[in-house]
Amino acid sequence: MDERHFETREVHSHARNDQYGAMMPPIYANATYEYASPTEQQSEHRYSRMSAPTRGALEDSFAMLEGGEHGFAFASGMAAIDAVFASTLSPGDHVVAAKNLYAETHDLLADVYAEYGIETTHVPVNDADAIADAIGPDTELVYFETPTNPVLRVGDIEAAAEAAHEHDALLANDNTFASPYLQRPLELGADIVVESLTKYQGGHSDVLAGAVATNDPDVAEDIEYTQYTRGAILGPFDSFLVLRGMKTLSARMDRHCANARAVAEFLDDQPGVDPVYYPGLESHPNHEVAARQMADFGGMVAFELDGDRETVTEFAAGLEVFALAESLGGVESLVEVPALMTHQDLSPDELAEAGIDEGLVRLSVGIEHHEDLVADLAQALDVALD
Ligand SMILES: Cc1ncc(COP(=O)(O)O)c(C=O)c1O
């Protein structure tokens, strides 16, 4: 076990064993590897869907940062999440999942896995008793994101792991919003951690990627099997881009967190803005759990604007530093309106269930200067709430 600080480990996360002493792992744009004889491979690699050097460097780095033994990289966060479900669930199994899941994760369980006879019970992520009560004899998997998208509710990972393990179920957590710099579910008792690397790990809005890590050798074997049979692997160029991003994760994340706090505190004082969802505010209903299991509170902030769709549309369009776009975790600040953008396919009931009102705005706070971000929000609020 490498006892050095996270910031040191992320920079030196992969082996440097290139023949030319290259600082970064080379991009092996390669599908197949020569054998020495039909029964003897020349190296550990034979075909890139099974294993490949650039992806391998990323998989090892990801696993190490999450505190896992085994890592697997996929073509997107959704491909990684699908691999978790495909590897752990069989017909007749029951899943306990949060109500506030990322929309496509919800759809994957509701539309794809339900067809295979896998039933899901949805419970509020921030209600540890409801999670424990929903686990039954057929429950194979407990699954949630924390903090959640978009209203940043926080689930108690330790409590969920204890409840899951009492019934021999596995706990898997989507750690996309926190990243391993702020929160490491495996160290808190989870069996599997999954992440969209598209967000904070890549960090520059230039690549789609996902990964899974675990310490459980049986789970690892099943995920490896899923990875090479389904084949949704991450290619060498994208693996390289994520590796490059990962080296600055903590430096970027420190700025994301400081800026998000400044933005949340500013918004909290504004008339026409209520509530502000940010786990770092003491008024946040899950502040205590967040403070216990996270090193800091992340770069995401959401809030309700007092007004209708037109007010929110005017506000979002009036921002100049924040770009109007989906996604999160890149260096640039983004704004989005969940009811009209990321969550537009939900019915009014589903929107209400997810805590998404017409006036909800979600910010991915970037690493620009915080005074410019606050000034941008102030001018757009002035215009929209006039
Ligand atoms: C929490 C969370 N999980 C998973 C995903 C899916 O990741 P990807 O877009 O890389 O497939 C997202 C995407 O926004 C997300 O926010």
CSV table of C-alpha atoms and ligand atoms in Angstrom, one decimal:
chain,number,residue,atom,x,y,z
A,1,MET,CA,0.0,0.0,0.0
A,2,ASP,CA,1.4,3.4,-1.0
A,3,GLU,CA,1.1,5.6,2.1
A,4,ARG,CA,2.0,8.9,0.3
A,5,HIS,CA,-0.5,11.7,0.1
A,6,PHE,CA,-3.2,11.6,-2.6
A,7,GLU,CA,-1.6,14.6,-4.4
A,8,THR,CA,1.7,12.7,-4.8
A,9,ARG,CA,0.1,9.5,-5.8
A,10,GLU,CA,-2.1,11.0,-8.5
A,11,VAL,CA,0.9,12.6,-10.2
A,12,HIS,CA,2.9,9.4,-10.0
A,13,SER,CA,0.0,7.1,-10.5
A,14,HIS,CA,1.4,4.9,-13.2
A,15,ALA,CA,4.6,3.0,-13.6
A,16,ARG,CA,7.3,4.7,-15.7
A,17,ASN,CA,8.9,1.9,-17.5
A,18,ASP,CA,9.1,3.1,-21.1
A,19,GLN,CA,12.3,2.2,-23.0
A,20,TYR,CA,12.9,5.9,-23.8
A,21,GLY,CA,12.1,7.1,-20.2
A,22,ALA,CA,8.9,8.8,-21.4
A,23,MET,CA,7.2,10.6,-18.6
A,24,MET,CA,3.7,9.7,-19.8
A,25,PRO,CA,2.6,6.2,-20.8
A,26,PRO,CA,2.8,6.0,-24.6
A,27,ILE,CA,-0.4,5.7,-26.6
A,28,TYR,CA,-0.4,2.2,-27.9
A,29,ALA,CA,-2.7,2.5,-30.9
A,30,ASN,CA,-2.8,-1.2,-31.4
A,31,ALA,CA,-5.3,-4.0,-31.8
A,32,THR,CA,-3.2,-7.1,-31.6
A,33,TYR,CA,0.1,-8.4,-30.2
A,34,GLU,CA,2.5,-10.9,-31.7
A,35,TYR,CA,3.0,-14.3,-30.1
A,36,ALA,CA,6.4,-15.9,-29.8
A,37,SER,CA,4.8,-19.3,-30.6
A,38,PRO,CA,1.2,-20.5,-30.6
A,39,THR,CA,1.4,-21.3,-26.9
A,40,GLU,CA,3.6,-18.3,-25.8
A,41,GLN,CA,2.6,-14.7,-25.8
A,42,GLN,CA,5.4,-12.1,-26.0
A,43,SER,CA,3.9,-10.0,-23.4
A,44,GLU,CA,0.9,-9.9,-21.1
A,45,HIS,CA,-1.2,-8.4,-24.0
A,46,ARG,CA,-2.6,-10.4,-26.9
A,47,TYR,CA,-5.7,-8.4,-28.1
A,48,SER,CA,-6.7,-4.9,-27.0
A,49,ARG,CA,-10.3,-5.7,-26.1
A,50,MET,CA,-8.9,-8.0,-23.4
A,51,SER,CA,-6.1,-5.8,-22.1
A,52,ALA,CA,-4.0,-3.0,-23.5
A,53,PRO,CA,-1.1,-1.0,-22.1
A,54,THR,CA,-2.4,2.6,-22.2
A,55,ARG,CA,-5.8,1.6,-20.8
A,56,GLY,CA,-4.0,-0.6,-18.3
A,57,ALA,CA,-2.1,2.4,-17.0
A,58,LEU,CA,-5.4,4.2,-16.5
A,59,GLU,CA,-7.1,1.3,-14.9
A,60,ASP,CA,-4.3,0.8,-12.4
A,61,SER,CA,-4.2,4.5,-11.6
A,62,PHE,CA,-8.0,4.7,-11.1
A,63,ALA,CA,-8.0,1.7,-8.9
A,64,MET,CA,-5.2,3.0,-6.8
A,65,LEU,CA,-6.8,6.4,-6.3
A,66,GLU,CA,-10.1,4.8,-5.3
A,67,GLY,CA,-8.3,2.5,-2.8
A,68,GLY,CA,-9.1,-0.6,-5.0
A,69,GLU,CA,-7.1,-3.6,-6.1
A,70,HIS,CA,-8.8,-4.0,-9.5
A,71,GLY,CA,-9.7,-1.3,-12.1
A,72,PHE,CA,-11.6,-1.4,-15.4
A,73,ALA,CA,-12.0,1.4,-17.9
A,74,PHE,CA,-15.0,1.8,-20.2
A,75,ALA,CA,-16.1,3.9,-23.2
A,76,SER,CA,-18.3,6.1,-21.0
A,77,GLY,CA,-19.7,6.4,-17.5
A,78,MET,CA,-22.9,4.6,-18.6
A,79,ALA,CA,-20.8,1.7,-20.1
A,80,ALA,CA,-19.1,1.4,-16.7
A,81,ILE,CA,-22.5,1.4,-14.8
A,82,ASP,CA,-23.9,-1.1,-17.3
A,83,ALA,CA,-20.9,-3.4,-16.6
A,84,VAL,CA,-21.7,-3.2,-12.8
A,85,PHE,CA,-25.3,-4.2,-13.3
A,86,ALA,CA,-24.4,-6.9,-16.0
A,87,SER,CA,-21.7,-8.4,-13.7
A,88,THR,CA,-23.7,-8.5,-10.4
A,89,LEU,CA,-27.3,-9.2,-11.4
A,90,SER,CA,-29.2,-12.2,-12.6
A,91,PRO,CA,-32.9,-12.8,-13.4
A,92,GLY,CA,-34.9,-12.8,-10.2
A,93,ASP,CA,-32.5,-10.5,-8.3
A,94,HIS,CA,-33.7,-7.4,-6.5
A,95,VAL,CA,-31.9,-4.0,-6.5
A,96,VAL,CA,-32.3,-1.2,-3.9
A,97,ALA,CA,-31.5,2.0,-5.7
A,98,ALA,CA,-31.8,5.7,-4.9
A,99,LYS,CA,-34.7,7.7,-6.2
A,100,ASN,CA,-32.3,10.4,-7.3
A,101,LEU,CA,-30.4,8.5,-9.9
A,102,TYR,CA,-28.7,9.9,-13.0
A,103,ALA,CA,-31.5,9.7,-15.6
A,104,GLU,CA,-29.9,7.1,-17.8
A,105,THR,CA,-29.0,4.9,-14.8
A,106,HIS,CA,-32.6,5.0,-13.8
A,107,ASP,CA,-33.7,4.1,-17.4
A,108,LEU,CA,-31.1,1.3,-17.6
A,109,LEU,CA,-32.7,-0.3,-14.5
A,110,ALA,CA,-36.3,0.5,-15.5
A,111,ASP,CA,-36.2,-0.3,-19.2
A,112,VAL,CA,-33.4,-2.8,-19.7
A,113,TYR,CA,-32.7,-4.8,-16.5
A,114,ALA,CA,-36.5,-4.9,-15.6
A,115,GLU,CA,-36.9,-6.8,-18.9
A,116,TYR,CA,-34.6,-9.5,-17.6
A,117,GLY,CA,-36.7,-10.0,-14.5
A,118,ILE,CA,-34.7,-7.7,-12.2
A,119,GLU,CA,-36.8,-5.6,-10.0
A,120,THR,CA,-35.7,-2.3,-8.5
A,121,THR,CA,-37.1,-0.6,-5.3
A,122,HIS,CA,-36.3,3.2,-5.3
A,123,VAL,CA,-35.7,4.8,-1.9
A,124,PRO,CA,-34.6,8.3,-0.8
A,125,VAL,CA,-30.8,8.3,-0.9
A,126,ASN,CA,-30.6,10.3,2.3
A,127,ASP,CA,-32.8,8.0,4.4
A,128,ALA,CA,-30.5,5.2,5.7
A,129,ASP,CA,-33.4,3.5,7.5
A,130,ALA,CA,-35.4,3.4,4.2
A,131,ILE,CA,-32.4,1.8,2.4
A,132,ALA,CA,-32.0,-0.8,5.2
A,133,ASP,CA,-35.8,-1.6,5.3
A,134,ALA,CA,-36.0,-2.1,1.5
A,135,ILE,CA,-33.3,-4.8,1.5
A,136,GLY,CA,-34.8,-8.3,1.3
A,137,PRO,CA,-33.7,-11.8,0.8
A,138,ASP,CA,-33.4,-11.4,-3.0
A,139,THR,CA,-31.5,-8.1,-2.9
A,140,GLU,CA,-28.2,-8.6,-4.6
A,141,LEU,CA,-27.2,-4.9,-5.1
A,142,VAL,CA,-27.7,-1.6,-3.3
A,143,TYR,CA,-26.8,1.3,-5.6
A,144,PHE,CA,-26.7,5.0,-5.3
A,145,GLU,CA,-24.8,8.2,-6.3
A,146,THR,CA,-23.7,10.6,-3.6
A,147,PRO,CA,-24.0,13.6,-3.8
A,148,THR,CA,-26.9,13.2,-6.2
A,149,ASN,CA,-27.7,14.9,-9.4
A,150,PRO,CA,-29.1,17.7,-9.5
A,151,VAL,CA,-30.2,18.6,-5.9
A,152,LEU,CA,-27.1,17.2,-4.1
A,153,ARG,CA,-28.6,15.0,-1.6
A,154,VAL,CA,-26.1,12.9,0.3
A,155,GLY,CA,-26.3,9.2,1.2
A,156,ASP,CA,-24.6,7.6,4.1
A,157,ILE,CA,-22.1,5.1,2.5
A,158,GLU,CA,-21.1,3.4,5.8
A,159,ALA,CA,-24.7,2.8,6.9
A,160,ALA,CA,-25.7,1.5,3.5
A,161,ALA,CA,-22.7,-0.9,3.4
A,162,GLU,CA,-23.6,-2.3,6.8
A,163,ALA,CA,-27.2,-2.8,5.9
A,164,ALA,CA,-26.2,-4.4,2.5
A,165,HIS,CA,-23.7,-6.7,4.1
A,166,GLU,CA,-26.1,-7.9,6.7
A,167,HIS,CA,-28.1,-9.4,3.8
A,168,ASP,CA,-25.1,-10.5,1.8
A,169,ALA,CA,-25.9,-7.9,-0.8
A,170,LEU,CA,-23.2,-5.7,-2.5
A,171,LEU,CA,-23.0,-2.0,-2.3
A,172,ALA,CA,-22.0,0.0,-5.4
A,173,ASN,CA,-21.6,3.8,-5.4
A,174,ASP,CA,-21.4,6.2,-8.3
A,175,ASN,CA,-18.6,8.6,-7.1
A,176,THR,CA,-18.8,10.9,-10.1
A,177,PHE,CA,-19.8,14.1,-8.2
A,178,ALA,CA,-17.1,13.7,-5.5
A,179,SER,CA,-14.2,12.0,-7.2
A,180,PRO,CA,-11.7,9.9,-5.1
A,181,TYR,CA,-10.0,13.1,-4.0
A,182,LEU,CA,-13.0,14.0,-1.9
A,183,GLN,CA,-14.6,10.6,-1.1
A,184,ARG,CA,-13.6,7.0,-1.4
A,185,PRO,CA,-16.6,4.7,-1.1
A,186,LEU,CA,-14.4,1.5,-1.0
A,187,GLU,CA,-12.7,2.8,2.2
A,188,LEU,CA,-16.2,3.5,3.7
A,189,GLY,CA,-17.4,-0.1,3.1
A,190,ALA,CA,-18.7,-0.1,-0.5
A,191,ASP,CA,-17.9,-3.2,-2.6
A,192,ILE,CA,-17.8,-1.4,-6.0
A,193,VAL,CA,-17.1,2.2,-7.0
A,194,VAL,CA,-18.1,3.4,-10.5
A,195,GLU,CA,-17.4,6.8,-12.0
A,196,SER,CA,-18.0,8.8,-15.1
A,197,LEU,CA,-14.4,9.9,-15.9
A,198,THR,CA,-15.9,12.4,-18.4
A,199,LYS,CA,-16.4,14.7,-15.4
A,200,TYR,CA,-13.8,15.7,-12.8
A,201,GLN,CA,-11.2,13.0,-13.6
A,202,GLY,CA,-10.9,14.0,-17.3
A,203,GLY,CA,-11.6,17.5,-16.2
A,204,HIS,CA,-11.4,19.3,-19.5
A,205,SER,CA,-14.7,18.5,-21.3
A,206,ASP,CA,-12.8,16.7,-24.0
A,207,VAL,CA,-13.4,13.0,-23.5
A,208,LEU,CA,-16.1,10.5,-22.6
A,209,ALA,CA,-14.9,7.7,-20.2
A,210,GLY,CA,-16.0,5.6,-17.3
A,211,ALA,CA,-14.3,3.2,-14.8
A,212,VAL,CA,-15.1,0.6,-12.1
A,213,ALA,CA,-12.9,-0.4,-9.1
A,214,THR,CA,-13.3,-3.1,-6.5
A,215,ASN,CA,-11.4,-5.1,-3.9
A,216,ASP,CA,-13.6,-8.2,-4.3
A,217,PRO,CA,-11.8,-10.7,-6.5
A,218,ASP,CA,-15.0,-12.4,-7.5
A,219,VAL,CA,-16.6,-9.2,-8.6
A,220,ALA,CA,-13.4,-8.2,-10.4
A,221,GLU,CA,-13.5,-11.5,-12.3
A,222,ASP,CA,-17.1,-10.9,-13.4
A,223,ILE,CA,-16.4,-7.3,-14.4
A,224,GLU,CA,-13.4,-8.3,-16.4
A,225,TYR,CA,-15.6,-11.0,-18.2
A,226,THR,CA,-18.2,-8.3,-18.9
A,227,GLN,CA,-15.6,-5.9,-20.2
A,228,TYR,CA,-14.2,-8.3,-22.8
A,229,THR,CA,-17.4,-10.0,-23.8
A,230,ARG,CA,-19.5,-6.8,-24.1
A,231,GLY,CA,-16.4,-5.0,-25.4
A,232,ALA,CA,-17.3,-1.4,-24.3
A,233,ILE,CA,-13.7,-0.7,-23.5
A,234,LEU,CA,-11.9,2.7,-23.5
A,235,GLY,CA,-9.6,3.2,-26.4
A,236,PRO,CA,-5.9,4.2,-26.1
A,237,PHE,CA,-6.2,7.9,-27.1
A,238,ASP,CA,-9.1,8.5,-24.6
A,239,SER,CA,-7.2,6.6,-21.9
A,240,PHE,CA,-4.3,8.9,-22.4
A,241,LEU,CA,-6.5,12.0,-22.1
A,242,VAL,CA,-8.0,10.8,-18.9
A,243,LEU,CA,-4.6,9.9,-17.4
A,244,ARG,CA,-3.4,13.4,-18.3
A,245,GLY,CA,-6.5,15.0,-16.6
A,246,MET,CA,-6.2,12.8,-13.5
A,247,LYS,CA,-2.7,14.1,-12.6
A,248,THR,CA,-4.2,17.5,-11.7
A,249,LEU,CA,-7.4,16.3,-10.1
A,250,SER,CA,-6.7,17.5,-6.6
A,251,ALA,CA,-5.4,20.9,-7.7
A,252,ARG,CA,-8.5,21.5,-9.8
A,253,MET,CA,-10.8,20.1,-7.2
A,254,ASP,CA,-9.5,22.4,-4.5
A,255,ARG,CA,-10.4,25.4,-6.7
A,256,HIS,CA,-13.7,23.9,-7.7
A,257,CYS,CA,-14.6,23.4,-4.0
A,258,ALA,CA,-13.5,26.9,-3.0
A,259,ASN,CA,-15.3,28.6,-5.9
A,260,ALA,CA,-18.5,26.5,-5.3
A,261,ARG,CA,-18.5,27.6,-1.6
A,262,ALA,CA,-18.1,31.3,-2.6
A,263,VAL,CA,-20.9,30.9,-5.1
A,264,ALA,CA,-23.2,29.0,-2.7
A,265,GLU,CA,-22.7,31.6,0.1
A,266,PHE,CA,-23.4,34.5,-2.3
A,267,LEU,CA,-26.6,32.8,-3.6
A,268,ASP,CA,-27.7,32.0,-0.1
A,269,ASP,CA,-27.9,35.8,0.6
A,270,GLN,CA,-29.8,36.7,-2.6
A,271,PRO,CA,-33.5,37.6,-2.5
A,272,GLY,CA,-35.4,35.5,-5.1
A,273,VAL,CA,-33.1,32.6,-4.6
A,274,ASP,CA,-34.3,29.9,-2.2
A,275,PRO,CA,-33.2,27.2,-1.4
A,276,VAL,CA,-29.6,26.8,-2.3
A,277,TYR,CA,-28.5,23.2,-2.5
A,278,TYR,CA,-24.9,22.8,-1.5
A,279,PRO,CA,-23.8,20.1,1.0
A,280,GLY,CA,-21.2,22.5,2.5
A,281,LEU,CA,-23.9,24.9,3.8
A,282,GLU,CA,-24.8,24.1,7.4
A,283,SER,CA,-28.5,24.6,6.4
A,284,HIS,CA,-28.2,21.6,3.9
A,285,PRO,CA,-30.2,18.7,5.4
A,286,ASN,CA,-27.4,16.2,4.9
A,287,HIS,CA,-24.5,18.5,5.9
A,288,GLU,CA,-23.4,16.3,8.8
A,289,VAL,CA,-23.1,13.1,6.7
A,290,ALA,CA,-21.3,15.0,3.9
A,291,ALA,CA,-18.8,16.5,6.4
A,292,ARG,CA,-18.2,13.0,7.8
A,293,GLN,CA,-17.6,11.1,4.5
A,294,MET,CA,-16.2,13.8,2.2
A,295,ALA,CA,-12.9,15.8,2.4
A,296,ASP,CA,-14.7,18.8,1.0
A,297,PHE,CA,-18.1,19.5,-0.6
A,298,GLY,CA,-17.4,19.5,-4.3
A,299,GLY,CA,-18.0,21.9,-7.2
A,300,MET,CA,-21.7,21.5,-7.8
A,301,VAL,CA,-24.3,24.0,-6.6
A,302,ALA,CA,-28.0,24.0,-7.4
A,303,PHE,CA,-30.7,26.6,-6.5
A,304,GLU,CA,-34.3,27.5,-7.0
A,305,LEU,CA,-35.0,30.8,-8.7
A,306,ASP,CA,-38.3,32.5,-7.7
A,307,GLY,CA,-40.0,32.6,-11.1
A,308,ASP,CA,-41.3,30.5,-14.0
A,309,ARG,CA,-39.6,29.0,-17.0
A,310,GLU,CA,-39.2,32.4,-18.6
A,311,THR,CA,-37.3,33.8,-15.6
A,312,VAL,CA,-35.0,30.8,-15.5
A,313,THR,CA,-34.4,30.9,-19.3
A,314,GLU,CA,-33.6,34.6,-19.1
A,315,PHE,CA,-31.2,34.1,-16.2
A,316,ALA,CA,-29.4,31.2,-17.9
A,317,ALA,CA,-29.1,33.1,-21.2
A,318,GLY,CA,-27.9,36.2,-19.4
A,319,LEU,CA,-24.8,34.6,-17.9
A,320,GLU,CA,-21.6,35.4,-19.7
A,321,VAL,CA,-18.8,33.4,-17.9
A,322,PHE,CA,-21.0,30.4,-17.2
A,323,ALA,CA,-21.7,28.5,-20.4
A,324,LEU,CA,-25.1,27.0,-21.0
A,325,ALA,CA,-24.4,23.3,-21.4
A,326,GLU,CA,-25.0,19.9,-19.9
A,327,SER,CA,-22.2,17.9,-18.2
A,328,LEU,CA,-20.1,19.0,-15.3
A,329,GLY,CA,-16.6,18.7,-13.8
A,330,GLY,CA,-14.7,20.6,-16.5
A,331,VAL,CA,-12.5,23.6,-15.8
A,332,GLU,CA,-15.1,25.9,-17.3
A,333,SER,CA,-18.2,26.9,-15.3
A,334,LEU,CA,-21.5,25.6,-16.7
A,335,VAL,CA,-25.1,26.3,-16.1
A,336,GLU,CA,-28.1,24.2,-16.9
A,337,VAL,CA,-31.8,24.1,-16.2
A,338,PRO,CA,-32.7,20.5,-15.3
A,339,ALA,CA,-36.4,20.7,-16.0
A,340,LEU,CA,-35.7,21.9,-19.6
A,341,MET,CA,-32.4,20.2,-20.3
A,342,THR,CA,-31.0,17.1,-18.6
A,343,HIS,CA,-34.3,16.0,-17.1
A,344,GLN,CA,-36.7,17.1,-19.8
A,345,ASP,CA,-37.9,13.5,-20.4
A,346,LEU,CA,-39.3,13.1,-16.9
A,347,SER,CA,-43.0,13.4,-16.3
A,348,PRO,CA,-44.3,16.1,-13.9
A,349,ASP,CA,-44.6,13.4,-11.2
A,350,GLU,CA,-41.1,12.2,-11.8
A,351,LEU,CA,-39.8,15.7,-11.7
A,352,ALA,CA,-41.5,16.3,-8.4
A,353,GLU,CA,-40.2,13.0,-7.0
A,354,ALA,CA,-36.6,14.1,-8.0
A,355,GLY,CA,-37.1,17.5,-6.3
A,356,ILE,CA,-36.8,19.3,-9.6
A,357,ASP,CA,-39.0,22.4,-9.9
A,358,GLU,CA,-39.3,24.7,-12.9
A,359,GLY,CA,-37.1,27.2,-11.3
A,360,LEU,CA,-34.2,24.9,-10.5
A,361,VAL,CA,-30.8,25.9,-11.8
A,362,ARG,CA,-27.7,23.6,-11.6
A,363,LEU,CA,-24.2,25.1,-11.7
A,364,SER,CA,-21.0,23.2,-12.3
A,365,VAL,CA,-18.6,25.7,-10.8
A,366,GLY,CA,-15.3,25.8,-12.7
A,367,ILE,CA,-11.9,27.0,-11.8
A,368,GLU,CA,-12.1,30.7,-13.0
A,369,HIS,CA,-11.6,33.5,-10.4
A,370,HIS,CA,-14.5,33.3,-7.9
A,371,GLU,CA,-15.1,37.1,-8.1
A,372,ASP,CA,-15.8,36.9,-11.8
A,373,LEU,CA,-18.2,34.0,-11.2
A,374,VAL,CA,-20.1,35.8,-8.5
A,375,ALA,CA,-20.2,39.0,-10.5
A,376,ASP,CA,-21.6,37.1,-13.5
A,377,LEU,CA,-24.4,35.5,-11.3
A,378,ALA,CA,-25.2,38.9,-9.8
A,379,GLN,CA,-25.7,40.6,-13.1
A,380,ALA,CA,-27.8,37.8,-14.6
A,381,LEU,CA,-30.0,37.7,-11.4
A,382,ASP,CA,-30.5,41.4,-11.6
A,383,VAL,CA,-31.8,41.2,-15.1
A,384,ALA,CA,-33.9,38.0,-14.6
A,385,LEU,CA,-35.5,39.1,-11.3
A,386,ASP,CA,-36.1,42.7,-12.3
B,1,LIG,C1,-23.6,11.0,-11.7
B,1,LIG,C2,-23.4,10.5,-13.1
B,1,LIG,N1,-23.2,9.2,-13.4
B,1,LIG,C3,-23.0,8.8,-14.6
B,1,LIG,C4,-23.0,9.6,-15.7
B,1,LIG,C5,-22.8,9.1,-17.1
B,1,LIG,O1,-21.6,9.4,-17.5
B,1,LIG,P1,-21.2,9.4,-19.1
B,1,LIG,O2,-21.9,10.6,-19.7
B,1,LIG,O3,-19.7,9.5,-19.1
B,1,LIG,O4,-21.7,8.2,-19.7
B,1,LIG,C6,-23.3,11.0,-15.5
B,1,LIG,C7,-23.3,11.9,-16.6
B,1,LIG,O5,-23.6,13.1,-16.5
B,1,LIG,C8,-23.4,11.4,-14.1
B,1,LIG,O6,-23.7,12.7,-13.9
